[in-house]
Amino acid sequence: MTYDTITIFDTTLRDGEQSPGCSMNTAEKLEVAGALVELGVDVIEAGFPIASPGDFEAVQLVSRTYGDRATICGLARCRVEDIDRAWAALEDAEQRRLHVFLATSSIHREFKLKMDKSQIVAAAVEMVSRAAGYCDDVEFSPEDAARTELDFLCEVVEKAIAAGATTINIPDTVGYATPEQFGAVFGYLKGNVPNIEQSVLSAHCHNDLGLAVANSLAAVAEGARQVECTINGLGERAGNAALEEIVMAVQTRGDYYGCSTRVNTNKLFPTSRLVSSITGMKVQRNKAIVGQNAFAHEAGIHQHGMLQERTTYEIMRPEDVGFVGTNLVLGKHSGRHAFRDRVDQLGYTLDDTVFQTVFEDFITLADKKKEIYDSDIAALIDNRIGEGVDFWKLASLHTSAGTDTIPTATIELQSDDETIRRDAATGDGPVDAVFRALERLTGIDARLEDYEVRSVSKGKDAQGEVLVEIVAGGRHYHGKGISTDIIEASAQSYLKALNKVIADSQAADSQAADSQAADSQD
Ligand SMILES: [Zn+2]
């Protein structure tokens, strides 16, 4: 049996990034794009270039860096300036796609756009033609398609294809669809749009009713050959369809769907961890495919069955998705070679510099704790990925706390340009004192929104992982730190978040300088 290939269109950097508190800076977007390329997704929607100079820059950088390894896509409304701006951001990519959208449902026509049906069709045709003039890969999305009258949807789709759209994406923008009904929309389009075979049908589902993945799969069963999704189902409100669930459902049930994807499934787990670590959006323990418990068989009767024959209770193997458990793997005497092997097996691709740093961290950790688990290694790697952007590094930390004493923290920071700053502060407890000292040292006034500490693996000597969310200048920032000492991990996580604030203000400064330079050329 020959399987049809489903195009995996990842929109973690566009739709996913829109969710509150999940915004990423350009360096972080580039990091995620690199992971998506390694994962093997077909299309990366890198942003909405007209939305902001930062969005433009990110799409451009992703295009220049990865445009030869995946199709890079930029989003545009049905407006001349949107399409031109998106094209300018994508131009340097070898493989590129313009994605044009326009709402078609009666509620959007009447209240948002104040356009009638004929105006909608005319605008879609004009703007799809404009996009097709730039690029032979054009996607058109009738926004809120799931609530659009079917006959009108057919008319818009037919004319958009005639105008040059090579992919027709059907979004369930508000997460209103149910599987049978959404699947039927695809069947209807196939049966009633005469030129439908000239385009690829795509599904874009939101998870407001918890049906995003089910709806996407129903679309696949009815002929959709592209699915739009995000890592960990990241996205506004209840999120988008989760990439890892779509991919593993199509793979595990290839017998039913008759389809496959080009995704390297053993990279799913590390990519999930990376996105979670960058956005600060945690993955629930029982989340399908990438949750910590997704492969834990606790019931005695299951364990017995598993020992006899794994497939009695296991439909996927943990290694198929690059799952990182708490297997005891390495100790102090494991050499560089064994460590490199393990890193590869865990699905990470590290350049030599990062590898060397992580290896040194591993040696330091092996001095502090006897047993090192996969989850420890994954935490060490996550901690070092993307850290090149940090302005301040923690040089030293001393705290004193206890009963009958005022909690105090003394901290020394070293900057990129070797400047050393020292300061101390008191607080309600040692963590509070550390945070106050860091704010004094960096001169940033931040509000702590969330603080969480958890152990990375088993045992009293386990590494502690601290996650913080702060608000500075009205924006949310996340930081993560790990150490066998949770006060140090707290300091690292807070400093990480403060470094992101600094990176943002530096980027804003350089953009302001750029636009001044541009003005002066006029
Ligand atoms: Zn969406």
XYZ file of C-alpha atoms and ligand atoms in Angstrom:
523
model
C 0.000 0.000 0.000
C 1.408 3.421 -0.886
C 0.825 6.131 1.648
C -0.028 9.733 0.822
C 2.292 12.204 2.517
C 0.711 14.782 4.800
C 2.415 18.180 4.715
C 3.150 19.269 8.277
C 2.769 23.051 8.511
C 4.098 24.282 11.832
C 2.795 27.598 13.131
C 4.398 27.589 16.592
C 6.255 30.791 15.688
C 3.146 32.593 14.417
C -0.138 31.303 15.871
C 1.561 29.673 18.867
C 3.578 32.736 19.709
C 0.396 34.826 19.913
C -0.643 33.158 23.149
C -0.269 35.414 26.198
C 3.102 35.212 27.911
C 4.598 33.088 25.097
C 6.229 35.768 23.005
C 9.735 34.912 21.832
C 12.570 37.188 20.836
C 14.335 36.781 17.499
C 17.133 34.594 18.883
C 14.579 32.301 20.499
C 12.522 32.100 17.304
C 15.630 31.146 15.390
C 16.399 28.442 17.957
C 12.886 26.995 17.606
C 13.073 27.211 13.795
C 16.322 25.214 13.899
C 14.646 22.537 16.013
C 11.669 22.424 13.617
C 14.026 21.884 10.687
C 15.720 19.013 12.555
C 12.278 17.642 13.365
C 11.539 17.543 9.652
C 8.431 19.733 9.346
C 7.644 20.756 5.765
C 6.521 24.349 6.281
C 7.479 26.799 9.033
C 5.152 29.758 9.415
C 7.695 32.118 10.916
C 5.516 35.143 11.625
C 3.275 37.956 10.435
C 5.806 40.392 8.953
C 3.616 43.511 8.889
C 2.691 43.116 12.567
C 5.941 44.636 13.898
C 9.572 45.240 12.953
C 10.485 42.356 15.286
C 8.174 39.980 13.397
C 9.630 41.094 10.088
C 13.175 40.589 11.321
C 12.396 37.112 12.658
C 10.786 35.957 9.383
C 13.721 37.365 7.431
C 16.315 35.707 9.652
C 14.527 32.345 9.590
C 14.261 32.663 5.767
C 17.960 33.376 5.421
C 19.060 30.680 7.859
C 16.700 27.793 7.088
C 15.040 28.700 3.782
C 16.955 25.946 2.007
C 15.792 23.205 4.394
C 12.088 23.930 4.848
C 9.475 26.117 3.194
C 9.305 29.382 5.136
C 5.901 31.012 5.240
C 4.813 34.548 6.127
C 1.249 35.610 6.902
C -0.547 38.535 5.285
C -4.039 40.003 5.399
C -5.721 40.722 2.057
C -3.942 44.068 1.768
C -1.292 45.265 -0.645
C 1.061 46.485 2.099
C 0.764 43.204 4.055
C 1.614 41.075 1.038
C 4.498 43.274 -0.059
C 5.944 43.304 3.449
C 5.601 39.519 3.830
C 7.281 39.016 0.479
C 10.174 41.295 1.447
C 10.738 39.193 4.586
C 10.622 35.891 2.659
C 12.562 36.881 -0.415
C 15.871 35.346 0.678
C 14.413 31.899 1.338
C 14.959 29.299 -1.353
C 11.599 27.713 -0.533
C 8.956 30.244 0.445
C 5.220 30.596 0.726
C 2.905 33.578 1.015
C -0.111 32.927 3.220
C -3.022 35.280 2.590
C -6.154 35.237 4.719
C -9.580 36.878 4.636
C -12.594 36.117 6.809
C -15.583 34.675 4.982
C -18.200 33.832 7.642
C -21.310 36.010 7.806
C -20.515 37.159 11.337
C -17.028 38.341 10.306
C -18.300 39.852 7.041
C -20.948 41.856 8.815
C -19.246 42.930 12.042
C -15.507 42.890 11.409
C -14.981 43.587 7.734
C -18.279 45.299 6.822
C -17.999 43.770 3.348
C -20.594 41.824 1.374
C -19.990 38.501 -0.364
C -19.029 39.973 -3.725
C -16.546 42.347 -2.091
C -14.981 39.409 -0.209
C -14.569 37.395 -3.400
C -13.120 40.382 -5.259
C -10.602 41.145 -2.486
C -9.534 37.501 -2.207
C -9.029 37.173 -5.974
C -7.110 40.428 -6.246
C -4.765 39.695 -3.352
C -4.173 36.024 -4.177
C -3.242 37.154 -7.716
C -0.852 39.721 -6.293
C 0.780 37.065 -4.082
C 0.948 34.639 -7.023
C 2.773 37.326 -8.977
C 5.588 37.129 -6.425
C 5.607 33.464 -5.530
C 4.436 30.181 -7.038
C 3.547 28.817 -3.587
C 0.483 30.688 -2.273
C -1.820 29.626 0.517
C -5.257 31.138 0.970
C -7.235 30.872 4.220
C -10.902 31.829 4.389
C -10.780 32.802 8.073
C -13.596 31.344 10.186
C -14.311 28.904 7.330
C -15.874 26.451 9.754
C -18.744 28.942 10.295
C -19.025 30.009 6.638
C -22.030 29.015 4.477
C -20.822 26.028 2.430
C -21.920 27.353 -0.952
C -20.199 30.654 -0.400
C -17.091 28.833 0.854
C -17.038 26.797 -2.389
C -17.300 29.989 -4.456
C -14.430 31.729 -2.622
C -12.237 28.623 -2.764
C -12.840 28.056 -6.477
C -11.965 31.655 -7.331
C -8.919 31.711 -5.030
C -7.584 28.579 -6.762
C -8.247 30.120 -10.168
C -6.325 33.220 -9.002
C -3.291 31.104 -8.112
C -3.733 29.640 -4.603
C -1.879 26.317 -4.444
C -2.994 25.482 -0.897
C -6.477 26.103 0.483
C -6.494 26.151 4.244
C -9.785 25.707 6.107
C -9.446 27.279 9.553
C -11.730 26.572 12.464
C -10.654 29.903 13.880
C -12.810 29.801 17.008
C -12.647 26.068 17.760
C -16.362 25.574 17.016
C -16.262 22.572 14.682
C -16.882 18.927 15.547
C -15.124 16.060 13.753
C -17.943 14.683 11.559
C -19.090 18.150 10.559
C -15.585 19.470 9.890
C -14.648 16.367 7.885
C -17.852 16.836 5.858
C -16.742 20.378 4.892
C -13.707 18.835 3.174
C -15.846 16.204 1.483
C -18.200 18.952 0.276
C -15.349 21.056 -1.129
C -13.947 18.000 -2.926
C -17.353 17.278 -4.442
C -18.412 20.808 -5.336
C -15.358 22.873 -6.280
C -14.517 21.975 -9.888
C -10.821 22.970 -9.729
C -10.200 21.607 -6.195
C -7.581 19.098 -7.424
C -5.311 21.990 -8.420
C -4.684 22.782 -4.751
C -3.776 21.018 -1.527
C -6.484 21.121 1.134
C -5.331 22.021 4.629
C -6.872 22.001 8.120
C -6.169 24.603 10.823
C -7.983 23.823 14.051
C -8.254 25.457 17.447
C -8.816 23.529 20.623
C -11.565 25.442 22.435
C -13.673 22.282 22.718
C -10.656 19.979 23.001
C -11.307 18.789 19.432
C -8.464 20.386 17.452
C -6.605 17.129 16.793
C -9.797 15.120 16.219
C -11.074 17.732 13.752
C -7.749 17.825 11.899
C -7.734 14.030 11.590
C -11.344 14.047 10.366
C -10.180 16.469 7.671
C -7.323 14.121 6.749
C -9.783 11.237 6.437
C -11.775 13.389 3.968
C -8.813 14.348 1.826
C -6.886 17.148 3.592
C -3.189 16.684 2.817
C -1.781 19.459 4.974
C -2.307 19.983 8.694
C -1.437 23.203 10.513
C -0.326 22.659 14.060
C 1.989 23.788 16.852
C 4.426 22.089 19.208
C 2.679 21.214 22.487
C -0.535 22.621 20.983
C 0.729 26.089 21.875
C -1.654 28.886 20.932
C -4.185 31.427 22.056
C -6.926 30.332 24.471
C -6.949 26.506 24.491
C -4.328 26.420 21.750
C -3.938 24.897 18.284
C -3.851 21.270 17.183
C -0.761 19.651 18.743
C 1.816 18.680 16.128
C 3.115 15.693 18.093
C -0.392 14.232 18.429
C -1.229 14.676 14.740
C 2.062 13.133 13.644
C 1.875 10.144 15.982
C -1.808 9.516 15.208
C -1.067 9.485 11.473
C 1.965 7.247 12.009
C 0.441 4.853 14.542
C -2.800 4.583 12.549
C -1.307 4.648 9.086
C -3.363 1.499 8.495
C -6.523 3.604 8.841
C -5.544 6.954 7.326
C -3.301 5.573 4.585
C -0.989 8.516 5.198
C 2.419 9.309 6.599
C 4.536 12.391 7.377
C 8.193 13.268 6.895
C 8.664 14.090 10.580
C 11.586 12.505 12.491
C 9.394 11.384 15.363
C 12.326 10.725 17.705
C 12.840 14.503 17.813
C 9.311 15.176 19.112
C 10.177 15.027 22.784
C 13.288 17.256 22.672
C 11.451 19.794 20.498
C 8.584 19.817 22.964
C 11.000 20.454 25.838
C 12.745 23.237 23.949
C 9.502 25.067 23.169
C 8.287 24.610 26.730
C 11.547 25.896 28.104
C 11.656 28.953 25.823
C 8.016 29.962 26.236
C 7.676 28.935 29.883
C 4.467 27.093 28.920
C 4.611 23.866 30.871
C 3.495 20.510 29.470
C 0.947 18.743 31.646
C 2.189 15.393 33.007
C -0.519 13.346 31.295
C -0.284 15.171 27.946
C -0.444 12.724 25.039
C 2.929 11.862 23.410
C 5.153 14.335 25.279
C 3.826 14.378 28.871
C 6.066 12.986 31.609
C 3.541 10.186 32.259
C 2.733 9.432 28.608
C 4.637 6.144 28.726
C 4.361 5.275 32.428
C 2.623 1.944 33.028
C 1.829 1.800 36.722
C -1.064 -0.659 37.003
C 0.263 -4.060 38.103
C -1.700 -5.998 35.506
C -0.347 -3.736 32.764
C 3.202 -4.146 34.021
C 2.832 -7.911 33.963
C 1.538 -7.796 30.387
C 4.306 -5.435 29.368
C 6.960 -7.793 30.681
C 5.495 -10.662 28.649
C 5.049 -8.659 25.459
C 5.278 -4.871 25.233
C 2.633 -4.514 22.547
C -0.056 -5.878 24.870
C -0.381 -2.392 26.346
C 1.944 -0.230 24.274
C 0.876 1.258 20.934
C 4.029 3.381 20.548
C 7.501 2.882 21.932
C 8.950 5.691 24.082
C 12.018 5.795 21.831
C 9.781 6.456 18.788
C 9.105 9.945 20.147
C 12.531 10.484 21.766
C 10.994 10.179 25.217
C 13.327 11.016 28.078
C 12.568 9.086 31.229
C 14.383 8.738 34.468
C 16.528 5.846 33.301
C 19.774 5.690 35.179
C 22.346 6.032 32.473
C 25.594 7.676 33.356
C 27.888 8.292 36.282
C 31.059 10.124 37.101
C 33.217 7.755 35.097
C 31.232 7.883 31.895
C 33.459 9.454 29.308
C 32.854 12.023 26.629
C 32.038 9.303 24.089
C 29.321 7.696 26.213
C 27.928 11.137 26.917
C 27.872 12.075 23.225
C 26.052 8.817 22.421
C 23.449 9.500 25.038
C 22.878 13.057 23.829
C 22.357 11.720 20.295
C 19.987 9.019 21.513
C 17.955 11.644 23.313
C 17.417 13.302 19.933
C 19.461 16.465 20.489
C 21.710 17.929 17.810
C 24.332 20.129 19.490
C 27.148 22.033 17.887
C 30.627 21.395 19.313
C 30.713 24.496 21.495
C 27.390 23.789 23.171
C 28.297 20.116 23.501
C 31.546 21.002 25.261
C 29.770 23.330 27.708
C 27.107 20.743 28.484
C 29.764 18.066 28.942
C 31.563 20.270 31.470
C 28.243 20.843 33.271
C 27.788 17.067 33.327
C 31.212 16.509 34.922
C 30.448 19.163 37.550
C 27.073 17.588 38.233
C 28.610 14.093 38.465
C 30.810 15.408 41.268
C 27.733 16.549 43.176
C 25.448 13.561 42.627
C 26.243 9.909 42.014
C 23.499 8.946 39.613
C 22.724 10.899 36.496
C 19.451 10.287 34.692
C 18.300 11.056 31.143
C 16.123 13.811 32.542
C 19.215 15.378 34.162
C 21.018 15.422 30.820
C 17.987 16.889 29.050
C 17.797 19.603 31.731
C 21.497 20.433 31.338
C 21.077 20.755 27.571
C 17.912 22.866 27.786
C 19.730 25.115 30.203
C 22.541 25.831 27.743
C 20.566 26.105 24.516
C 20.215 29.691 23.347
C 22.162 31.111 26.241
C 24.547 33.033 23.996
C 22.192 36.011 24.214
C 22.706 36.534 27.945
C 24.209 39.879 28.879
C 24.842 39.109 32.558
C 26.241 35.891 33.988
C 26.199 34.847 37.599
C 29.798 34.962 38.831
C 29.148 34.173 42.473
C 26.338 33.930 44.962
C 26.235 33.820 48.733
C 23.083 33.704 50.842
C 22.443 33.401 54.514
C 19.088 32.537 55.996
C 17.569 30.708 58.904
C 15.600 31.411 62.042
C 16.497 34.575 63.983
C 18.457 36.093 61.118
C 17.698 38.518 58.316
C 17.867 36.654 54.993
C 20.637 38.213 52.919
C 22.017 37.639 49.436
C 25.346 38.845 48.075
C 25.780 38.508 44.331
C 28.493 39.155 41.819
C 27.575 39.459 38.127
C 29.847 39.521 35.141
C 28.765 41.136 31.891
C 29.542 40.397 28.278
C 32.257 43.073 28.319
C 33.849 41.661 31.513
C 32.393 44.329 33.789
C 31.943 43.014 37.327
C 29.185 44.293 39.582
C 28.633 43.338 43.231
C 25.727 44.102 45.486
C 23.707 42.690 48.351
C 20.107 42.807 49.508
C 17.883 41.511 52.246
C 14.447 39.965 51.789
C 11.608 37.909 53.282
C 13.629 34.793 52.614
C 16.769 33.858 50.685
C 14.967 33.687 47.311
C 13.406 37.101 47.790
C 16.814 38.500 48.836
C 18.414 37.009 45.696
C 15.735 38.511 43.427
C 16.076 41.933 45.033
C 19.853 41.864 44.711
C 19.551 40.925 41.017
C 17.119 43.772 40.360
C 19.516 46.236 41.997
C 22.439 44.909 39.992
C 20.683 45.009 36.626
C 18.695 48.166 37.346
C 15.491 46.475 36.188
C 12.237 46.865 38.039
C 10.368 43.600 37.590
C 7.283 42.010 39.118
C 7.357 38.285 39.870
C 4.255 36.621 38.390
C 4.992 32.976 38.965
C 7.642 30.900 40.713
C 7.854 27.152 40.613
C 10.441 24.656 41.765
C 10.452 20.954 40.923
C 12.951 18.131 40.947
C 14.302 16.980 37.593
C 14.857 13.366 38.624
C 14.684 11.072 41.633
C 16.462 11.160 44.996
C 17.312 13.749 47.631
C 20.338 14.863 45.623
C 18.201 15.542 42.521
C 18.695 18.719 40.527
C 16.085 21.360 41.200
C 14.549 23.182 38.262
C 13.167 26.648 38.924
C 10.789 28.387 36.516
C 9.957 32.042 36.920
C 7.680 34.387 35.047
C 8.221 38.106 35.483
C 6.618 41.240 34.076
C 8.817 44.176 33.116
C 7.775 47.127 30.981
C 4.357 45.517 30.538
C 5.757 42.343 28.934
C 6.023 38.814 30.253
C 9.360 37.024 30.403
C 10.235 33.492 31.430
C 13.405 32.132 32.935
C 14.587 28.703 33.932
C 17.515 27.599 36.048
C 18.782 24.259 37.264
C 21.120 23.286 40.050
C 21.349 20.843 42.912
C 21.019 24.036 45.011
C 17.557 25.546 44.537
C 18.677 29.010 45.684
C 21.269 29.025 42.910
C 18.675 27.679 40.441
C 16.345 30.505 41.534
C 19.087 33.067 40.912
C 19.847 31.575 37.467
C 16.186 31.539 36.421
C 15.562 35.118 37.560
C 18.732 36.329 35.882
C 17.726 34.512 32.675
C 14.424 36.396 32.635
C 16.168 39.726 33.390
C 18.627 39.046 30.544
C 15.663 38.687 28.189
C 14.399 42.097 29.308
C 17.841 43.540 28.510
C 17.963 41.786 25.100
C 14.529 43.233 24.272
C 15.506 46.785 25.167
C 18.755 46.449 23.181
C 16.770 45.193 20.169
C 14.327 48.109 20.529
C 17.268 50.545 20.660
C 18.903 49.123 17.536
C 15.568 49.152 15.672
C 15.097 52.782 16.632
C 18.620 53.497 15.347
C 17.879 51.578 12.112
C 14.692 53.492 11.427
C 16.500 56.773 12.087
C 19.154 55.750 9.584
C 16.424 54.813 7.090
C 14.696 58.158 7.611
C 17.906 60.048 7.016
C 18.385 58.272 3.672
C 15.052 59.564 2.389
Zn -5.201 30.010 14.269
